[in-house]
PDB file of C-alpha atoms and ligand atoms in Angstrom:
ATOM      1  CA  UNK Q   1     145.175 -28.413-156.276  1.00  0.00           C
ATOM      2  CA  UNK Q   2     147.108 -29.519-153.088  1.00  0.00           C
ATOM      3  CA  UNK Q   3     147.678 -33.374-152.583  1.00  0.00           C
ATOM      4  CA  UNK Q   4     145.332 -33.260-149.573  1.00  0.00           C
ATOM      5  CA  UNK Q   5     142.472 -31.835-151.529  1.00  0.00           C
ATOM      6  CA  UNK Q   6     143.310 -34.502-154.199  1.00  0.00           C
ATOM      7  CA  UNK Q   7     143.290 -37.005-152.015  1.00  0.00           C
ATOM      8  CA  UNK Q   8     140.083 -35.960-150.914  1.00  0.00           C
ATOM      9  CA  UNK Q   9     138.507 -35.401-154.501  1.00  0.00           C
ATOM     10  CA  UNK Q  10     139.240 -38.816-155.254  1.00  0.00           C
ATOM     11  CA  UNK Q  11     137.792 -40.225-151.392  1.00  0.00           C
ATOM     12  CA  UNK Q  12     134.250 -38.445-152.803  1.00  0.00           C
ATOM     13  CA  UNK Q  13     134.488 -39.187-156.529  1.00  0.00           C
ATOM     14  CA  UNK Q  14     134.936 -43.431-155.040  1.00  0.00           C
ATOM     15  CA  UNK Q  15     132.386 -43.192-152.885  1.00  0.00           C
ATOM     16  CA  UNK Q  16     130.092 -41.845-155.443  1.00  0.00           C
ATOM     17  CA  UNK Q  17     130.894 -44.531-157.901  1.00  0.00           C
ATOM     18  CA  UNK Q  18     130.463 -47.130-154.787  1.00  0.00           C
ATOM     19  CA  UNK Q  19     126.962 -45.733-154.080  1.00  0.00           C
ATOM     20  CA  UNK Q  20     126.210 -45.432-157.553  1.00  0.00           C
ATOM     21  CA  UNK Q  21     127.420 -49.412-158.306  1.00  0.00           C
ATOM     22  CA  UNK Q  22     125.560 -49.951-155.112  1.00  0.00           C
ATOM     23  CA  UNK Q  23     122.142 -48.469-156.706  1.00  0.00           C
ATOM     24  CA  UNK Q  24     122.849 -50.076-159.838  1.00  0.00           C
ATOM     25  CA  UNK Q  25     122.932 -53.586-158.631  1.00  0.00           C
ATOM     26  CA  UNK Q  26     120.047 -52.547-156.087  1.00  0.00           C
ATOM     27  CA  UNK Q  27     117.602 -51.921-159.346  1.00  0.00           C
ATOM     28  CA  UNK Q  28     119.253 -55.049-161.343  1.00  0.00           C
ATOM     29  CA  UNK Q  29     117.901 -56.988-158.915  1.00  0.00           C
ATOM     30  CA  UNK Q  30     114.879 -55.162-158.159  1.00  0.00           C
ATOM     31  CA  UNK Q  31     111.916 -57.856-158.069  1.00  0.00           C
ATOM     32  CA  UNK Q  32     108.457 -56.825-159.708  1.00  0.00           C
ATOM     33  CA  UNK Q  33     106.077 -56.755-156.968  1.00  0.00           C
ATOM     34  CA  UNK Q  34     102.199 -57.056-157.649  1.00  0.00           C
ATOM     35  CA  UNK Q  35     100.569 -53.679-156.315  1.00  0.00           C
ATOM     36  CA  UNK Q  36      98.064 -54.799-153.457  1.00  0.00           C
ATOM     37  CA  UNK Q  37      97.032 -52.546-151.590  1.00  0.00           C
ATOM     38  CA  UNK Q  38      95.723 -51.846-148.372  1.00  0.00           C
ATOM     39  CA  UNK Q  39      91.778 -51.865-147.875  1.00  0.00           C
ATOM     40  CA  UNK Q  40      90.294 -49.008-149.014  1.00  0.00           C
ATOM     41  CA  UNK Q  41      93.463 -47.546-150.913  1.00  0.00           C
ATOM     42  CA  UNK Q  42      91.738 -44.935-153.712  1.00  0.00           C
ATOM     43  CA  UNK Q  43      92.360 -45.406-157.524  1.00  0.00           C
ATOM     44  CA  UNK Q  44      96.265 -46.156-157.800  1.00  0.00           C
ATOM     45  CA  UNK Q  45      96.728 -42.472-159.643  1.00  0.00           C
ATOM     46  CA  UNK Q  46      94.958 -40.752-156.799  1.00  0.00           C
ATOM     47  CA  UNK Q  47      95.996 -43.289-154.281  1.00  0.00           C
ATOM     48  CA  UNK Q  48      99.811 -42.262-155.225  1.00  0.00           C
ATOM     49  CA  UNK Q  49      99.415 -38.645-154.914  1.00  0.00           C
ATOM     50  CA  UNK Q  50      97.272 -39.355-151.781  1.00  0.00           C
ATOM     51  CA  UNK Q  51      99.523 -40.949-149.843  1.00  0.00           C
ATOM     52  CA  UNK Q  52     102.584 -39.182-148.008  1.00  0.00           C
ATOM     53  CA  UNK Q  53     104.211 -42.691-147.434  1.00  0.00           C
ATOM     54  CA  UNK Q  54     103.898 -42.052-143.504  1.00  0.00           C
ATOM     55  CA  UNK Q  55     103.929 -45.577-142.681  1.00  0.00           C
ATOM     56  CA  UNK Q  56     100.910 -45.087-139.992  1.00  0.00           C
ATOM     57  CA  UNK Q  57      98.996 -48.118-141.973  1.00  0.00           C
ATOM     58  CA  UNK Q  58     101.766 -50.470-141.746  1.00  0.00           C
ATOM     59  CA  UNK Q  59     102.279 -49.335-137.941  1.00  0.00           C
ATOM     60  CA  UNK Q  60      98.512 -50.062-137.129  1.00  0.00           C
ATOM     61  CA  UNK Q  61      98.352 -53.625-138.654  1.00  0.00           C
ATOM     62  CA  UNK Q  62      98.426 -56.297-136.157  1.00  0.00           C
ATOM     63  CA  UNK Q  63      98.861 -58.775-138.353  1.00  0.00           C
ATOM     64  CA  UNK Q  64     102.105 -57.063-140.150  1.00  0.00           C
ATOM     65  CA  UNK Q  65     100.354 -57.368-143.390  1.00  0.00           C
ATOM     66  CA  UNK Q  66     101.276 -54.208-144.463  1.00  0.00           C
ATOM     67  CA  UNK Q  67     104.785 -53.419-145.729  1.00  0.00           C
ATOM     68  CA  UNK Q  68     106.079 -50.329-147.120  1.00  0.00           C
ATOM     69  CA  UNK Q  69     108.040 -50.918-150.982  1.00  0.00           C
ATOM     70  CA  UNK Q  70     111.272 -50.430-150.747  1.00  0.00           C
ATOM     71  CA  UNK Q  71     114.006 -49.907-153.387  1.00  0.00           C
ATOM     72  CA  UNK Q  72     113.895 -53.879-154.381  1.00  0.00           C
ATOM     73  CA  UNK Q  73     110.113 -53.915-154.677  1.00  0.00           C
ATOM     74  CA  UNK Q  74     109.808 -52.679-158.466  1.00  0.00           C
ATOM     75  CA  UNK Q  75     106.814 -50.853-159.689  1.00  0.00           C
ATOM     76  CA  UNK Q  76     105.293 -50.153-156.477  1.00  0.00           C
ATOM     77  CA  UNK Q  77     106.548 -46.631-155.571  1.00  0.00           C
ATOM     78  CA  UNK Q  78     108.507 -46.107-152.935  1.00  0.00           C
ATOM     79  CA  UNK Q  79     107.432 -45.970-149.556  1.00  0.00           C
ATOM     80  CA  UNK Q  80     104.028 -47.025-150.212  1.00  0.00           C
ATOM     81  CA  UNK Q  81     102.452 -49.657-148.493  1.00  0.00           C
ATOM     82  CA  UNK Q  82     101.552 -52.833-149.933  1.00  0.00           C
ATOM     83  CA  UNK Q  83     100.804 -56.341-149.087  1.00  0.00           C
ATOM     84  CA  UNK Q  84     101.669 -60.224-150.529  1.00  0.00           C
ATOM     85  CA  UNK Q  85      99.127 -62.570-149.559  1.00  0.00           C
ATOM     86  CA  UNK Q  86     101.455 -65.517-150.052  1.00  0.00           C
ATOM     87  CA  UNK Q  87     103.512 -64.154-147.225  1.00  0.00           C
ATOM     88  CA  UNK Q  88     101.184 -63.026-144.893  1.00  0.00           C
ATOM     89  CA  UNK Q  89      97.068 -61.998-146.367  1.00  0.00           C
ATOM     90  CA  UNK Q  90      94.565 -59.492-144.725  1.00  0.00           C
ATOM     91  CA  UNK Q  91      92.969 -60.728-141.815  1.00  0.00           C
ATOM     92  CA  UNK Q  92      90.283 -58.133-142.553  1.00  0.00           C
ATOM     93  CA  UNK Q  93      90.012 -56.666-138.921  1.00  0.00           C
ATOM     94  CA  UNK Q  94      86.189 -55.855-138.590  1.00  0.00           C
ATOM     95  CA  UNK Q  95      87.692 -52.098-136.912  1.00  0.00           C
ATOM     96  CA  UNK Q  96      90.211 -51.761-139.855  1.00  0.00           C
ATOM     97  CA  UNK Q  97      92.715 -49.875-137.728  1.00  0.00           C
ATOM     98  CA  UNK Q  98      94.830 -49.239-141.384  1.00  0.00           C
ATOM     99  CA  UNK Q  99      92.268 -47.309-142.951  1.00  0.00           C
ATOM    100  CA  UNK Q 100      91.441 -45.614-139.945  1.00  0.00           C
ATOM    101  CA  UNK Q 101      95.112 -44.322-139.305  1.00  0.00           C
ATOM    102  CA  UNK Q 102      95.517 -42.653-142.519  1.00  0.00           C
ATOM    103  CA  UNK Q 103      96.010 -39.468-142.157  1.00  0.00           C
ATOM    104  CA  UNK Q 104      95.158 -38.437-146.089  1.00  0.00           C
ATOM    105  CA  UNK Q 105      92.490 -40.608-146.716  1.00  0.00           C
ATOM    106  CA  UNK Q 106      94.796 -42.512-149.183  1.00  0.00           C
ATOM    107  CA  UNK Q 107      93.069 -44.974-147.522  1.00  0.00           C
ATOM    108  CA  UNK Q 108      89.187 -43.734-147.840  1.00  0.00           C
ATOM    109  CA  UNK Q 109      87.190 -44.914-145.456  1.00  0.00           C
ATOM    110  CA  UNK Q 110      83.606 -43.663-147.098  1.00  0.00           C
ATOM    111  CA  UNK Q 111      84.786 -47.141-149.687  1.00  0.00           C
ATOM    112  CA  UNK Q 112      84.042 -49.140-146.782  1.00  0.00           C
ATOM    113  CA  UNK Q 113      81.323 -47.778-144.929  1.00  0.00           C
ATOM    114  CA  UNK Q 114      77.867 -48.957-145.256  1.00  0.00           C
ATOM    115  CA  UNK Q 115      74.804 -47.894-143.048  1.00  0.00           C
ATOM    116  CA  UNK Q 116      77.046 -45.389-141.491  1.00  0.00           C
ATOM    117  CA  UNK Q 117      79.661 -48.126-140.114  1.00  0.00           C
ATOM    118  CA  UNK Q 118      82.945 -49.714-141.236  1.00  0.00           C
ATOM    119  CA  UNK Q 119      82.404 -52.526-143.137  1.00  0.00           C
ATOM    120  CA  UNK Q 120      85.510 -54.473-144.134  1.00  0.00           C
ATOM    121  CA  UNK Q 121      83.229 -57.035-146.572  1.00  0.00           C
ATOM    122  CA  UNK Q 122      83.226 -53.770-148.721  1.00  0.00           C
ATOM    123  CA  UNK Q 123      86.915 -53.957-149.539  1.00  0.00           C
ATOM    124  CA  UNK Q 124      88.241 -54.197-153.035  1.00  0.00           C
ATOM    125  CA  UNK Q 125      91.898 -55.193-152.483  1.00  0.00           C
ATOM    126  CA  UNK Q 126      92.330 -57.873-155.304  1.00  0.00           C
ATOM    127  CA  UNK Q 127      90.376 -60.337-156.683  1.00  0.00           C
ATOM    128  CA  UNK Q 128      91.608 -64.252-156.397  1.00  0.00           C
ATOM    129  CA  UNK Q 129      92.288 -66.132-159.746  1.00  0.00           C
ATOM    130  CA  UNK Q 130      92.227 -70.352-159.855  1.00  0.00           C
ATOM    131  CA  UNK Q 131      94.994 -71.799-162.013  1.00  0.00           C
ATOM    132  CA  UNK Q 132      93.053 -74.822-162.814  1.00  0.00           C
ATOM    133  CA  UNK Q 133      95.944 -76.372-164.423  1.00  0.00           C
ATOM    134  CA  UNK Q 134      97.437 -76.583-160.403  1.00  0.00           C
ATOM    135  CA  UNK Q 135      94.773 -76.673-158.146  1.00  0.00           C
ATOM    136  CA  UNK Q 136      94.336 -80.300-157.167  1.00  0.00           C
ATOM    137  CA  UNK Q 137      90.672 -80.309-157.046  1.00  0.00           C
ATOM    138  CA  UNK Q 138      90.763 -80.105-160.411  1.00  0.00           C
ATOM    139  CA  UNK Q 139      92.301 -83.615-160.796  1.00  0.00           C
ATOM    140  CA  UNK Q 140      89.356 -84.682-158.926  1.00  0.00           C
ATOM    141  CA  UNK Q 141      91.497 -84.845-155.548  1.00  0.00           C
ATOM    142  CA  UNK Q 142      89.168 -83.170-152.694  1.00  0.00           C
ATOM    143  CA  UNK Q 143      90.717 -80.142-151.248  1.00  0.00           C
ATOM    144  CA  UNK Q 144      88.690 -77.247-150.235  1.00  0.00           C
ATOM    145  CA  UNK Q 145      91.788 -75.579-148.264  1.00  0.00           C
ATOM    146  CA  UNK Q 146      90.811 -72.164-149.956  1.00  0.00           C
ATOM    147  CA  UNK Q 147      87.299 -72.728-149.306  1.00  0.00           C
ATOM    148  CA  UNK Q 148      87.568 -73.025-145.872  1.00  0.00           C
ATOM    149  CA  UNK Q 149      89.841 -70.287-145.509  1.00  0.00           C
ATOM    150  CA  UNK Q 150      88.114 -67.537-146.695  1.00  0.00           C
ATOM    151  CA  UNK Q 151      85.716 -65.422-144.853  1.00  0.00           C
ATOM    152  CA  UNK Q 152      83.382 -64.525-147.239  1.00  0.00           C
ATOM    153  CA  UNK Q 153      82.837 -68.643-147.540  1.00  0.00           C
ATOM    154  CA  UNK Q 154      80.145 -69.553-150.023  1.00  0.00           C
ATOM    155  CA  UNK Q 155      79.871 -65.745-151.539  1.00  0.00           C
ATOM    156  CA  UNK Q 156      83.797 -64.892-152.480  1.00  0.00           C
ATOM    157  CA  UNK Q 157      84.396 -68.876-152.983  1.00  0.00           C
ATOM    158  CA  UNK Q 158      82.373 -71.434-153.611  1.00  0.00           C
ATOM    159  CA  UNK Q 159      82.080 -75.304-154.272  1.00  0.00           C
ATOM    160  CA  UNK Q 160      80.734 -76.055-157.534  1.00  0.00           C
ATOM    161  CA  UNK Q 161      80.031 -80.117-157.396  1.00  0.00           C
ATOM    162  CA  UNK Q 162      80.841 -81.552-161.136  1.00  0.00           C
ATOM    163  CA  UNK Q 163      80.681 -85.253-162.567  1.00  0.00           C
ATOM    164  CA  UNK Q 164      84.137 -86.963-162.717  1.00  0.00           C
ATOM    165  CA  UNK Q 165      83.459 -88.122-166.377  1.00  0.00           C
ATOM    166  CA  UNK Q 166      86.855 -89.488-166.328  1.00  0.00           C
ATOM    167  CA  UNK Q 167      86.073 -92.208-163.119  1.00  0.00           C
ATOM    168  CA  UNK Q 168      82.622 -91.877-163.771  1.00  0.00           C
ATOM    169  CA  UNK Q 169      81.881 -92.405-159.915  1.00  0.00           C
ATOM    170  CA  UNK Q 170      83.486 -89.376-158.067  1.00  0.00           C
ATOM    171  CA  UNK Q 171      82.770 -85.746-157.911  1.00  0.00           C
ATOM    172  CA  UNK Q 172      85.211 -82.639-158.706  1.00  0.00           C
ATOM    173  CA  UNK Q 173      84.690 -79.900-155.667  1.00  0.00           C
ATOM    174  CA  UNK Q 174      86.003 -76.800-157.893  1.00  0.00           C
ATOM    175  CA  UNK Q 175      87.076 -73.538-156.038  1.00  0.00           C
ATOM    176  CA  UNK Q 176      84.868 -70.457-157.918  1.00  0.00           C
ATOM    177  CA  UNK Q 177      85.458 -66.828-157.168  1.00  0.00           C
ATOM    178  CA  UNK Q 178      82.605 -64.351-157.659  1.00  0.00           C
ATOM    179  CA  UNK Q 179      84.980 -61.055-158.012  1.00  0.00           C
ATOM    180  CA  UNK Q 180      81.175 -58.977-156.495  1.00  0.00           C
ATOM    181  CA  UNK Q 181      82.266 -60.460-153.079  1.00  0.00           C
ATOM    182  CA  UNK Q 182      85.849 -61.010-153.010  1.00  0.00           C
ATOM    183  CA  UNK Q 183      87.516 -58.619-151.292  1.00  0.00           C
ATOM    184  CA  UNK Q 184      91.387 -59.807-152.524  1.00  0.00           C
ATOM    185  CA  UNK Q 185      92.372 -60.530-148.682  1.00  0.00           C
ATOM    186  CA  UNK Q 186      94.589 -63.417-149.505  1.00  0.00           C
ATOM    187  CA  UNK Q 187      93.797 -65.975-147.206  1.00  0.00           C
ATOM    188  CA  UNK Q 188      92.785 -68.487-149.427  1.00  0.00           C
ATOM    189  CA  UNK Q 189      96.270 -68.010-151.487  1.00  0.00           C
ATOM    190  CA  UNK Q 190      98.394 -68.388-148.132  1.00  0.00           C
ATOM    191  CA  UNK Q 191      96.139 -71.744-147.302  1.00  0.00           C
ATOM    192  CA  UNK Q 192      96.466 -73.151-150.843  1.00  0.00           C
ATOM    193  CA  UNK Q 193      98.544 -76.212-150.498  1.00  0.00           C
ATOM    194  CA  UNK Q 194     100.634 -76.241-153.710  1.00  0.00           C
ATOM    195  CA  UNK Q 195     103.857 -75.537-153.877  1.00  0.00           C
ATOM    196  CA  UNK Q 196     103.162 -72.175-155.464  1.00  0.00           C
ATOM    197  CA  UNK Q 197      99.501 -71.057-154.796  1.00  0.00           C
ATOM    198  CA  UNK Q 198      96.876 -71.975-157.216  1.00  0.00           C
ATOM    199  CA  UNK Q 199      94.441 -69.582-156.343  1.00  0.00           C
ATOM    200  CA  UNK Q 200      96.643 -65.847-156.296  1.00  0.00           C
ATOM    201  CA  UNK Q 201      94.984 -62.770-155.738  1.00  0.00           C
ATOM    202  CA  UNK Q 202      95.754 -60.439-158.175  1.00  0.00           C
ATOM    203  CA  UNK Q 203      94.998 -56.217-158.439  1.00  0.00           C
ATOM    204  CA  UNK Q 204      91.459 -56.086-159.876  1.00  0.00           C
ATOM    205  CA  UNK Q 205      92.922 -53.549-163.205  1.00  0.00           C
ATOM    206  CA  UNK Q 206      94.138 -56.666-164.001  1.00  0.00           C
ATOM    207  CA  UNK Q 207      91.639 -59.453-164.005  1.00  0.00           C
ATOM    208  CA  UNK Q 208      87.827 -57.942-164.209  1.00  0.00           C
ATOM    209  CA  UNK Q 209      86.991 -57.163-167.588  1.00  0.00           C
ATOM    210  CA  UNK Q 210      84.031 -54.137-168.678  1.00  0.00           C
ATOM    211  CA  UNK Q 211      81.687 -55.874-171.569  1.00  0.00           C
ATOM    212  CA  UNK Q 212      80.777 -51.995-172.583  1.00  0.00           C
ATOM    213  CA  UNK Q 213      76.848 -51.044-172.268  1.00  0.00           C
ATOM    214  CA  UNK Q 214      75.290 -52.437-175.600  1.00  0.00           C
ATOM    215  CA  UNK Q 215      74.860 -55.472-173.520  1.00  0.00           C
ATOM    216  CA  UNK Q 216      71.930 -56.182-171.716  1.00  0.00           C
ATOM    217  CA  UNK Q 217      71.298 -58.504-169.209  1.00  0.00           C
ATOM    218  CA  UNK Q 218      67.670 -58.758-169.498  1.00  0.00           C
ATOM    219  CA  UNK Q 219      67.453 -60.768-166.207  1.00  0.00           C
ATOM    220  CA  UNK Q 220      68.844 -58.175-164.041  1.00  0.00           C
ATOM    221  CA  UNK Q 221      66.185 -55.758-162.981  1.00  0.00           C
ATOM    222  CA  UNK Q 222      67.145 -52.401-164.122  1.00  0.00           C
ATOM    223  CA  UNK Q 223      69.692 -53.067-166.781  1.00  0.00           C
ATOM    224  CA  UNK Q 224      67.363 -51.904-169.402  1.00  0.00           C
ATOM    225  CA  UNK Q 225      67.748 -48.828-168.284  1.00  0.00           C
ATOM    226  CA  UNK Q 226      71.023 -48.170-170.293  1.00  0.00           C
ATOM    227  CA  UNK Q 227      68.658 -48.633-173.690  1.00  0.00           C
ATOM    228  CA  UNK Q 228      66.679 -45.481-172.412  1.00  0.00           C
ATOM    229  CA  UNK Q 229      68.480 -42.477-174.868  1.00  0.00           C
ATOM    230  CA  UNK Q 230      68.932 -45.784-177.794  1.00  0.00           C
ATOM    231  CA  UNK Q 231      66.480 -45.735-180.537  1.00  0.00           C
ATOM    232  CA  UNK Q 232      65.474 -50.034-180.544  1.00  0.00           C
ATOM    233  CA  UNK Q 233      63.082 -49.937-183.483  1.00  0.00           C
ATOM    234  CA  UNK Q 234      63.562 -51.852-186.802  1.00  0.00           C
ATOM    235  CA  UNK Q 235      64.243 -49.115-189.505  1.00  0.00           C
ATOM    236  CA  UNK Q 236      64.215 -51.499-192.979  1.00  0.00           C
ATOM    237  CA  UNK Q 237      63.567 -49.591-195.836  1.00  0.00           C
ATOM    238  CA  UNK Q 238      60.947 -51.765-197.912  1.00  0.00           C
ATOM    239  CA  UNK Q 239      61.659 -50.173-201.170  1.00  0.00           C
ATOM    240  CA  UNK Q 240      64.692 -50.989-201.088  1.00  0.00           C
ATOM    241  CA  UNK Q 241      64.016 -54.464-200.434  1.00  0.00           C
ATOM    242  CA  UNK Q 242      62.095 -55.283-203.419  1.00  0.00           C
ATOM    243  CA  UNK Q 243      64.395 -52.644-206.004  1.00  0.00           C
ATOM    244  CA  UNK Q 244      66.641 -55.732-205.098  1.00  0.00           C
ATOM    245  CA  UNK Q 245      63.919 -58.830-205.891  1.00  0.00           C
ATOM    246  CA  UNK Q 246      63.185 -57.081-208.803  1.00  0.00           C
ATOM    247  CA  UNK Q 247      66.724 -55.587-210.067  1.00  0.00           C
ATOM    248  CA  UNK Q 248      67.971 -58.898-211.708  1.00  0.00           C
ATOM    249  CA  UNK Q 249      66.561 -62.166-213.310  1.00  0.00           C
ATOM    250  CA  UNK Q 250      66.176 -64.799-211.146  1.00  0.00           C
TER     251      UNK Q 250
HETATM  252  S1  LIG E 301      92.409 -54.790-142.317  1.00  0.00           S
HETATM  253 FE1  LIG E 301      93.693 -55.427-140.573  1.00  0.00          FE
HETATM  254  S2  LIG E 301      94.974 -57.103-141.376  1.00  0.00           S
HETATM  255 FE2  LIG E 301      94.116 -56.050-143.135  1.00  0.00          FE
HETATM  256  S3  LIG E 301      95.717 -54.552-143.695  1.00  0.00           S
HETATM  257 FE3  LIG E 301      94.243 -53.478-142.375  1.00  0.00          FE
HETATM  258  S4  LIG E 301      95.056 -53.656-140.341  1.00  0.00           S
HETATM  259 FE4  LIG E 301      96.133 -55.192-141.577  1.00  0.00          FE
HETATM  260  S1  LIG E 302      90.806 -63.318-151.612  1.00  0.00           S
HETATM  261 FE1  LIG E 302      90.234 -65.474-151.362  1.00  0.00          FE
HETATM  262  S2  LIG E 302      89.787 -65.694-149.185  1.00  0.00           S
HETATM  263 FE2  LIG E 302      89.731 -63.481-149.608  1.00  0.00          FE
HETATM  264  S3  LIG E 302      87.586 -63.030-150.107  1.00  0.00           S
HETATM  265 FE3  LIG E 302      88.612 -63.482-152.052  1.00  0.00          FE
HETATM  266  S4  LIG E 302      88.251 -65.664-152.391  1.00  0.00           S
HETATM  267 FE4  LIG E 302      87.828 -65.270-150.208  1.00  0.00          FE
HETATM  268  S1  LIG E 303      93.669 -74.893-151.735  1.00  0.00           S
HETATM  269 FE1  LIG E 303      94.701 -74.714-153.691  1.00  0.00          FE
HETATM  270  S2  LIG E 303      94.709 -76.803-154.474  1.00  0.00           S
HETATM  271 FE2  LIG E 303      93.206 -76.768-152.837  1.00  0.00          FE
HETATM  272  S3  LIG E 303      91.271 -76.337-153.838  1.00  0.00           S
HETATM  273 FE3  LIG E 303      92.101 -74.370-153.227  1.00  0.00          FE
HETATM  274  S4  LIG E 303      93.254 -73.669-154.998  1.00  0.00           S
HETATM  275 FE4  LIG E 303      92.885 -75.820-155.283  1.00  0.00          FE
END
C-alpha cells in the first residue's frame, strides 16, 4: 500500500470511529420519551408500519405540537411524530389539519368522525393521571388550574367537592378524570402549577385497565348481554349433599 493510500485508510478508519463515538454517546444519552401521539394515530403496531415518517403532520400543526423523534428521543421510532404536553399540549383544532394531512392514514380519520364530520372530542391521544400526593388541591388548597384548562370541562375533568375532615370547615375541590371523555390533549398538564405537573397525560396501554367479561354491570343497559352463550343456573347435586350429612357421626 502506498503512503498516500495509507494515509487515507487511516483519514476513513478515524472518521468512522468519530461517527461511531459520536452515535455511541448520542444513544447514552438518549432520553425515554412517552409515545403520544398525534390524534387519531392507529394502534402503535399498525400506526408504525403506517406511517412513512413524512413529517406532513408536524408541518400542518399550528400550534407546533407535533415533533418528529429524533435519535435522542428513545423508544419512539425514528421519525415519527409525537407530542409532550408539558412542553406544548394539543389545542385540539376543531378542522384537525394533522390528521387530515396524512397521507397513509397513519393518522385515521374514520377514529374521529362522527355523523359524517370530524370530531376532535373523539380523540384518544392519552389519558391524564392525578398524582394526588402533588396536586395541591389535595392539601385542601383551591386550585382548579387543570379544571379550567381543559376543554372537555366537567366530562374529561371534574370537581368532586369533599369534607376537609382534617379543618373540619373547608372543602377539598379534587381534579377527577373520566378516561370515556379524555382525549389525552395535555392542556391541563401544561396549566398544572407544580413544579413538575401533577396531572400527566400518559399513553392509554398504560393506564386503562380491561376487568375481562365475567363482570357485569347490571346497571348499564345491555351489559347482560355478554351472559347470553353462559349457562347461569345453579347445578348442586343434592345427593351429594346429604352422602356428606350422613357420611360421618356428628
Ligand atoms: S389537533 Fe391541532 S394542535 Fe393537535 S396535533 Fe393536530 S394540528 Fe396540532
Ligand atoms: S388531557 Fe386533560 S385537558 Fe385534555 S381532555 Fe384530558 S383531562 Fe381534559
Ligand atoms: S392544576 Fe395541578 S395542582 Fe392544581 S388542581 Fe390541577 S393537578 Fe392539582
Amino acid at each position: 500500500m502506498q503512503r498516500r493510500d495509507a494515509i487515507k485508510t487511516g483519514f476513513s478508519l478515524v472518521g468512522l470511529l468519530a461517527a461511531g463515538s459520536f452515535v455511541y454517546k448520542e444513544y447514552a444519552n438518549a432520553k425515554p420519551v412517552l409515545k403520544l401521539r398525534p390524534p387519531a394515530a392507529l394502534d402503535e403496531d399498525e400506526f408504525l408500519t403506517r406511517c412513512i415518517r413524512c413529517g406532513l403532520c408536524v408541518e400542518a400543526c399550528p400550534f407546533d405540537t407535533l415533533k418528529l423523534a429524533e435519535f435522542k428521543d428513545s423508544g419512539v421510532g425514528i421519525g415519527t411524530p409525537f407530542f409532550t404536553p408539558r412542553d406544548i399540549p394539543c389545542y385540539m383544532c376543531e378542522d384537525i389539519p394533522c390528521v387530515v394531512e396524512c397521507p397513509t392514514e397513519a393518522l385515521d380519520p374514520k377514529l374521529v368522525t362522527k355523523d359524517g364530520a370530524l370530531d376532535i372530542n373523539m380523540a384518544k391521544m392519552g389519558v391524564a393521571v392525578v398524582d394526588e400526593k402533588n396536586c395541591v388541591a389535595y392539601f385542601g388548597i383551591q386550585c382548579d388550574a387543570c379544571y379550567r384548562a381543559c376543554p372537555l370541562i366537567d366530562k374529561a375533568l371534574w370537581i368532586d367537592y369533599k369534607r376537609n375532615e382534617r379543618t373540619g370547615k373547608h372543602a377539598f375541590l379534587l381534579p377527577i378524570v373520566d378516561s370515556d371523555y379524555c382525549t389525552g390533549c395535555g392542556k391541563c398538564e401544561i396549566a398544572c402549577i407544580t413544579d413538575k405537573a401533577a396531572i400527566t397525560v400518559l399513553p392509554r396501554d398504560m393506564v386503562i385497565g380491561k376487568v375481562g367479561d365475567n363482570y357485569v354491570k347490571g346497571w348499564v343497559e345491555g351489559d347482560d348481554a355478554k351472559l347470553k352463550d353462559v349457562d347461569t343456573k345453579m347445578h348442586l347435586d343434592s345427593k351429594k349433599g346429604i352422602k356428606y350429612l350422613n357420611e360421618d357421626e356428628l
